[in-house]
Amino acid sequence: MNVIDTAQVPLWTMYLVFGVCAVAVWLAGTRLARYANVIAVKSGLGHVTVGMVLLGGITSLPEGAVSVFSAASGAPALAVNNLLGGVAMQKALLAAVDGFIGRDALTVVSASPILLLQATLTMLLLVVAAFAIATGDFPLLGIGIGAWSLPALYLFSLWMISRAQGRQPWVPREHPALRDAEATAAAREPQADPLHAASMRSLVLRTTAGGAVILVAGFFLSQAGEAIGTRTGLGLGFAGAVLLAFATSLPELSTVVSAMRLRQHEMAISDILGTNLFNVALIVLVDAVYAGPPVLGEAGVFSLGLALLGVLLTVIFLIGLIERRNRTIGRMGVDSFFILLAYLGALFLLYQLR
């Protein structure tokens, strides 16, 4: 049920609100990502910690805000499908942006073993969520046991990734495309960000203001998305998996495009995988604000399909990262092409379940 009564509001107004709020999320999210990068340098925390925790949390603010407001207003399906749909959507966006890097496949010019660990841990969280959906979740202190396990596994993932930094138990064979990408990146010396001259207090205030914008825009996104899904016949499941997932993935899209243009391919993949981990962990927050039974127990077949779709797309990327054959279709890697094909095909099948 909508917190705001949208039944009497014209549908075109809901589309307008949705579009305006999506633009606000894009602008605020891209600025927040930039602030987080500078905070990582000035605070000395490092890009790994800030990228996985602060940046991952910041770019997940839209998903979190929309999902929390949706769950609080009595639409748990919209909330869960926004988070799980966002995981699949972000993988598809990363695959689509693959065409920006030139003649080589994205997974060929990305050689960090950390990416393999991130992808595997992402699948771990998605499988646990899928298992809880398939078997029904059981409440513990007002929250489902399956939902409780997700933030625990997220913290475990952070611990595993932090331990793996600097160690390379698996070293990829050097590929000519990787040497070309590194040479190009070295030739493009980035200009100093003017934000480095700002004080830490100013950066924190700007970050807080950007987060507030996203929270407010997220509230109205959830209300408009629920109204559009209900009144157009798309259904709350499909609206959450596609409409809201796309709008709340705009900060990640902006970050990926920027990283690709700078030839920072591993950063692009790592940002998406890190955000995926955080999104799945946010299900516990959705469960905490929803007044009914555990949300994963009520999610249903549509949500189960989204979780398994996220696993499938991650597996395809993982195969590309391990195999590292420079096979392309046009300017896009074959693995990225199959990710887009699988995503669109799965959406068609899931649409029948709406």
XYZ file of C-alpha atoms in Angstrom:
354
model
C 0.000 0.000 0.000
C 1.329 3.443 -0.934
C 2.086 5.841 1.901
C 0.873 8.592 -0.435
C -2.513 8.068 -2.105
C -1.628 7.947 -5.805
C -4.930 6.539 -7.026
C -6.243 9.961 -8.056
C -2.933 11.163 -9.533
C -2.719 10.948 -13.361
C -0.408 8.192 -14.592
C 1.677 10.633 -16.620
C 2.447 12.477 -13.395
C 3.757 9.232 -11.889
C 6.031 8.770 -14.906
C 7.254 12.363 -14.502
C 7.942 11.885 -10.776
C 9.741 8.634 -11.540
C 11.934 10.304 -14.175
C 12.782 13.357 -12.060
C 13.665 11.216 -9.045
C 15.782 8.914 -11.217
C 17.763 11.937 -12.453
C 18.199 13.126 -8.852
C 19.505 9.688 -7.865
C 21.934 9.731 -10.826
C 23.341 13.170 -9.980
C 23.569 12.586 -6.231
C 24.990 9.080 -6.663
C 27.750 10.159 -9.039
C 28.800 12.976 -6.705
C 28.789 10.638 -3.728
C 31.047 8.193 -5.540
C 33.480 11.031 -6.238
C 33.416 12.169 -2.606
C 34.071 8.604 -1.441
C 37.115 8.320 -3.696
C 38.644 11.491 -2.217
C 37.790 10.396 1.341
C 39.650 7.130 0.686
C 42.810 9.059 -0.180
C 42.601 11.753 2.502
C 41.621 9.399 5.349
C 44.218 6.762 4.556
C 41.606 3.986 4.775
C 42.522 2.784 1.304
C 40.473 2.128 -1.793
C 39.780 -1.506 -0.918
C 38.055 -0.695 2.370
C 36.308 2.423 1.105
C 35.413 0.838 -2.231
C 33.879 -2.274 -0.689
C 32.204 -0.641 2.325
C 31.733 3.116 1.887
C 31.469 3.326 -1.907
C 29.515 0.079 -2.102
C 27.168 1.367 0.580
C 26.841 4.793 -1.004
C 26.016 3.535 -4.502
C 23.571 1.103 -2.880
C 21.733 3.941 -1.122
C 19.125 4.208 -3.908
C 18.361 0.478 -3.724
C 18.313 0.623 0.070
C 16.106 3.694 0.250
C 13.591 2.416 -2.299
C 13.457 -1.056 -0.759
C 13.076 0.174 2.828
C 10.290 2.603 1.907
C 8.568 -0.075 -0.187
C 8.708 -2.618 2.641
C 7.532 -0.058 5.205
C 4.554 0.788 2.994
C 3.538 -2.877 2.791
C 5.093 -3.892 -0.547
C 7.768 -6.486 0.389
C 7.767 -8.029 -3.105
C 8.667 -4.662 -4.626
C 11.460 -4.253 -2.052
C 13.042 -7.692 -2.464
C 12.726 -7.675 -6.252
C 14.350 -4.243 -6.428
C 17.432 -5.578 -4.611
C 17.662 -8.918 -6.434
C 16.682 -7.322 -9.744
C 19.392 -4.710 -9.181
C 22.038 -7.453 -8.971
C 21.042 -8.783 -12.402
C 20.489 -5.302 -13.841
C 23.960 -4.124 -12.811
C 25.578 -7.151 -14.445
C 23.650 -6.411 -17.641
C 24.694 -2.740 -17.547
C 28.334 -3.749 -17.096
C 28.029 -6.064 -20.098
C 26.408 -3.309 -22.182
C 29.211 -0.860 -21.353
C 31.731 -3.494 -22.498
C 31.506 -1.933 -25.956
C 33.235 1.211 -24.644
C 36.639 -0.429 -24.160
C 37.466 -0.968 -27.817
C 38.397 -4.145 -29.610
C 39.147 -6.346 -26.575
C 36.768 -8.211 -24.296
C 36.347 -6.746 -20.807
C 37.253 -10.006 -19.075
C 40.507 -10.247 -21.049
C 41.881 -6.898 -19.873
C 40.866 -7.564 -16.239
C 43.288 -9.913 -14.523
C 42.998 -9.438 -10.742
C 42.354 -12.675 -8.780
C 40.293 -10.588 -6.319
C 37.597 -10.360 -8.994
C 37.260 -14.155 -8.970
C 36.810 -14.139 -5.197
C 34.247 -11.323 -5.357
C 32.246 -13.154 -8.022
C 32.273 -16.409 -6.043
C 31.174 -14.696 -2.813
C 28.390 -12.906 -4.698
C 27.081 -16.275 -5.837
C 27.283 -17.559 -2.249
C 24.960 -14.817 -0.971
C 22.571 -15.225 -3.887
C 22.345 -19.000 -3.398
C 21.597 -18.554 0.319
C 18.853 -16.038 -0.534
C 17.443 -18.390 -3.186
C 17.443 -21.295 -0.709
C 15.534 -19.220 1.858
C 12.988 -18.231 -0.793
C 12.548 -21.800 -2.047
C 12.192 -23.427 1.383
C 10.455 -20.610 3.245
C 12.188 -18.474 5.863
C 11.708 -18.900 9.613
C 11.503 -15.909 12.004
C 14.135 -15.213 14.631
C 13.684 -12.029 16.693
C 11.263 -10.698 14.092
C 13.572 -11.310 11.115
C 13.980 -14.411 8.978
C 16.942 -16.692 9.642
C 17.859 -16.537 5.968
C 17.811 -12.734 6.057
C 19.972 -12.741 9.223
C 22.585 -14.878 7.466
C 23.070 -12.434 4.577
C 24.822 -9.581 6.470
C 26.875 -12.200 8.333
C 28.023 -13.622 4.997
C 28.661 -10.081 3.717
C 31.014 -9.391 6.641
C 32.662 -12.762 6.020
C 33.123 -11.737 2.377
C 34.792 -8.468 3.402
C 37.132 -10.419 5.679
C 38.014 -12.880 2.933
C 38.648 -10.141 0.373
C 40.756 -8.072 2.801
C 42.900 -11.139 3.554
C 43.345 -11.849 -0.145
C 44.719 -8.358 -0.857
C 48.373 -8.573 -1.838
C 48.297 -12.363 -2.209
C 48.014 -13.953 -5.623
C 47.423 -17.682 -5.228
C 46.120 -17.644 -8.793
C 48.110 -15.650 -11.353
C 46.645 -15.164 -14.848
C 48.739 -15.721 -17.918
C 49.711 -12.371 -19.373
C 47.620 -11.402 -22.368
C 48.676 -8.871 -25.066
C 45.383 -7.007 -24.636
C 46.174 -6.510 -20.954
C 49.562 -4.962 -21.769
C 47.884 -2.614 -24.260
C 45.260 -1.575 -21.687
C 47.898 -0.905 -19.013
C 49.970 1.162 -21.443
C 46.922 3.207 -22.434
C 45.959 3.791 -18.801
C 49.503 4.888 -17.951
C 49.480 7.335 -20.859
C 46.288 8.946 -19.552
C 47.510 10.673 -16.419
C 44.369 11.894 -14.641
C 44.129 15.516 -13.578
C 44.050 16.240 -9.851
C 40.505 16.360 -8.505
C 39.753 19.843 -7.074
C 37.937 18.082 -4.236
C 41.311 17.070 -2.775
C 41.666 20.668 -1.600
C 38.441 20.408 0.415
C 38.549 19.653 4.126
C 37.392 16.320 5.522
C 34.537 18.133 7.305
C 33.356 19.588 3.991
C 33.529 16.180 2.312
C 31.511 14.571 5.105
C 28.864 17.324 4.923
C 28.600 16.969 1.144
C 28.354 13.201 1.461
C 25.589 13.542 4.060
C 23.682 16.003 1.862
C 23.980 13.689 -1.137
C 22.743 10.773 0.945
C 19.742 12.831 2.072
C 18.864 13.646 -1.547
C 18.973 9.953 -2.426
C 16.805 9.008 0.555
C 14.124 11.549 -0.365
C 14.261 10.670 -4.063
C 14.197 6.983 -3.122
C 10.965 7.454 -1.207
C 9.195 9.056 -4.168
C 10.734 6.486 -6.551
C 9.188 3.687 -4.509
C 5.791 5.398 -4.479
C 5.850 6.143 -8.231
C 7.207 2.684 -9.093
C 4.523 0.928 -7.065
C 1.799 3.048 -8.681
C 3.131 2.431 -12.207
C 3.456 -1.300 -11.594
C -0.078 -1.571 -10.218
C -1.897 0.685 -12.672
C -0.193 -0.477 -15.871
C -0.586 -4.183 -15.117
C 3.180 -4.794 -14.997
C 2.861 -6.014 -11.418
C 4.969 -5.116 -8.391
C 7.445 -7.914 -9.074
C 8.282 -6.805 -12.617
C 8.226 -3.109 -11.699
C 10.714 -3.731 -8.893
C 12.942 -5.974 -11.011
C 13.127 -3.627 -14.006
C 11.858 -0.064 -13.437
C 13.172 0.500 -9.922
C 16.254 -1.657 -10.457
C 17.286 0.461 -13.455
C 16.629 3.786 -11.726
C 18.511 2.797 -8.577
C 21.411 1.359 -10.602
C 22.155 4.726 -12.230
C 25.012 5.587 -9.804
C 26.711 2.266 -10.587
C 26.228 2.862 -14.325
C 27.857 6.281 -14.063
C 30.787 4.853 -12.095
C 31.293 2.026 -14.591
C 31.220 4.367 -17.600
C 33.777 6.680 -15.943
C 36.052 3.754 -15.059
C 35.846 2.366 -18.596
C 36.793 5.722 -20.103
C 39.852 5.790 -17.824
C 40.654 2.191 -18.843
C 40.200 1.100 -15.213
C 38.449 -2.125 -16.173
C 39.073 -4.023 -12.946
C 37.646 -1.099 -10.968
C 34.479 -1.239 -13.069
C 33.937 -4.952 -12.429
C 34.916 -4.669 -8.749
C 32.433 -1.820 -8.187
C 29.585 -3.883 -9.618
C 30.476 -7.044 -7.685
C 30.944 -5.093 -4.456
C 27.574 -3.396 -4.877
C 25.967 -6.773 -5.631
C 27.222 -8.117 -2.299
C 25.887 -5.095 -0.423
C 22.498 -5.225 -2.175
C 21.842 -8.828 -1.157
C 22.894 -8.069 2.433
C 20.341 -5.213 2.533
C 17.511 -7.772 2.502
C 17.871 -7.986 6.294
C 16.990 -4.284 6.528
C 13.911 -4.824 4.380
C 12.876 -7.677 6.664
C 13.418 -5.500 9.745
C 11.053 -2.710 8.623
C 8.357 -4.986 7.166
C 5.586 -5.632 9.685
C 4.615 -9.042 8.315
C 6.325 -12.463 8.200
C 9.919 -12.913 6.902
C 10.136 -11.323 3.469
C 12.126 -14.142 1.877
C 9.442 -16.590 2.955
C 6.840 -14.464 1.156
C 8.938 -13.581 -1.875
C 7.675 -16.298 -4.224
C 8.758 -17.778 -7.544
C 9.445 -14.420 -9.229
C 12.048 -13.475 -6.604
C 13.556 -16.950 -6.751
C 13.974 -16.534 -10.499
C 15.733 -13.188 -9.988
C 18.159 -14.675 -7.453
C 19.005 -17.554 -9.798
C 19.353 -15.103 -12.704
C 21.932 -13.196 -10.651
C 23.839 -16.457 -10.102
C 23.683 -17.299 -13.814
C 25.015 -13.923 -14.955
C 27.810 -14.056 -12.365
C 28.789 -17.525 -13.563
C 29.062 -16.278 -17.155
C 31.347 -13.431 -16.063
C 33.370 -15.849 -13.944
C 33.886 -18.160 -16.916
C 35.128 -15.206 -18.973
C 37.521 -14.091 -16.212
C 39.027 -17.584 -15.890
C 39.145 -18.530 -19.578
C 40.276 -15.082 -20.817
C 39.898 -15.717 -24.529
C 39.643 -12.532 -26.531
C 36.528 -13.464 -28.484
C 34.270 -10.563 -29.401
C 31.062 -9.831 -31.258
C 31.558 -6.390 -32.725
C 33.112 -4.365 -29.885
C 31.672 -6.569 -27.124
C 33.131 -9.662 -25.502
C 31.305 -12.924 -26.164
C 30.655 -13.362 -22.433
C 29.095 -9.891 -22.218
C 26.940 -10.702 -25.247
C 25.646 -13.879 -23.585
C 24.995 -11.993 -20.344
C 22.760 -9.529 -22.188
C 21.081 -12.368 -24.083
C 20.459 -14.327 -20.861
C 19.192 -11.227 -19.064
C 16.694 -10.277 -21.775
C 15.544 -13.878 -22.168
C 15.058 -14.238 -18.412
C 13.075 -10.993 -18.257
C 10.748 -12.323 -20.940
C 10.166 -15.523 -18.935
C 9.790 -13.653 -15.634
C 7.276 -11.303 -17.252
C 4.990 -14.283 -17.662
C 5.133 -14.810 -13.865
C 4.263 -11.229 -12.921
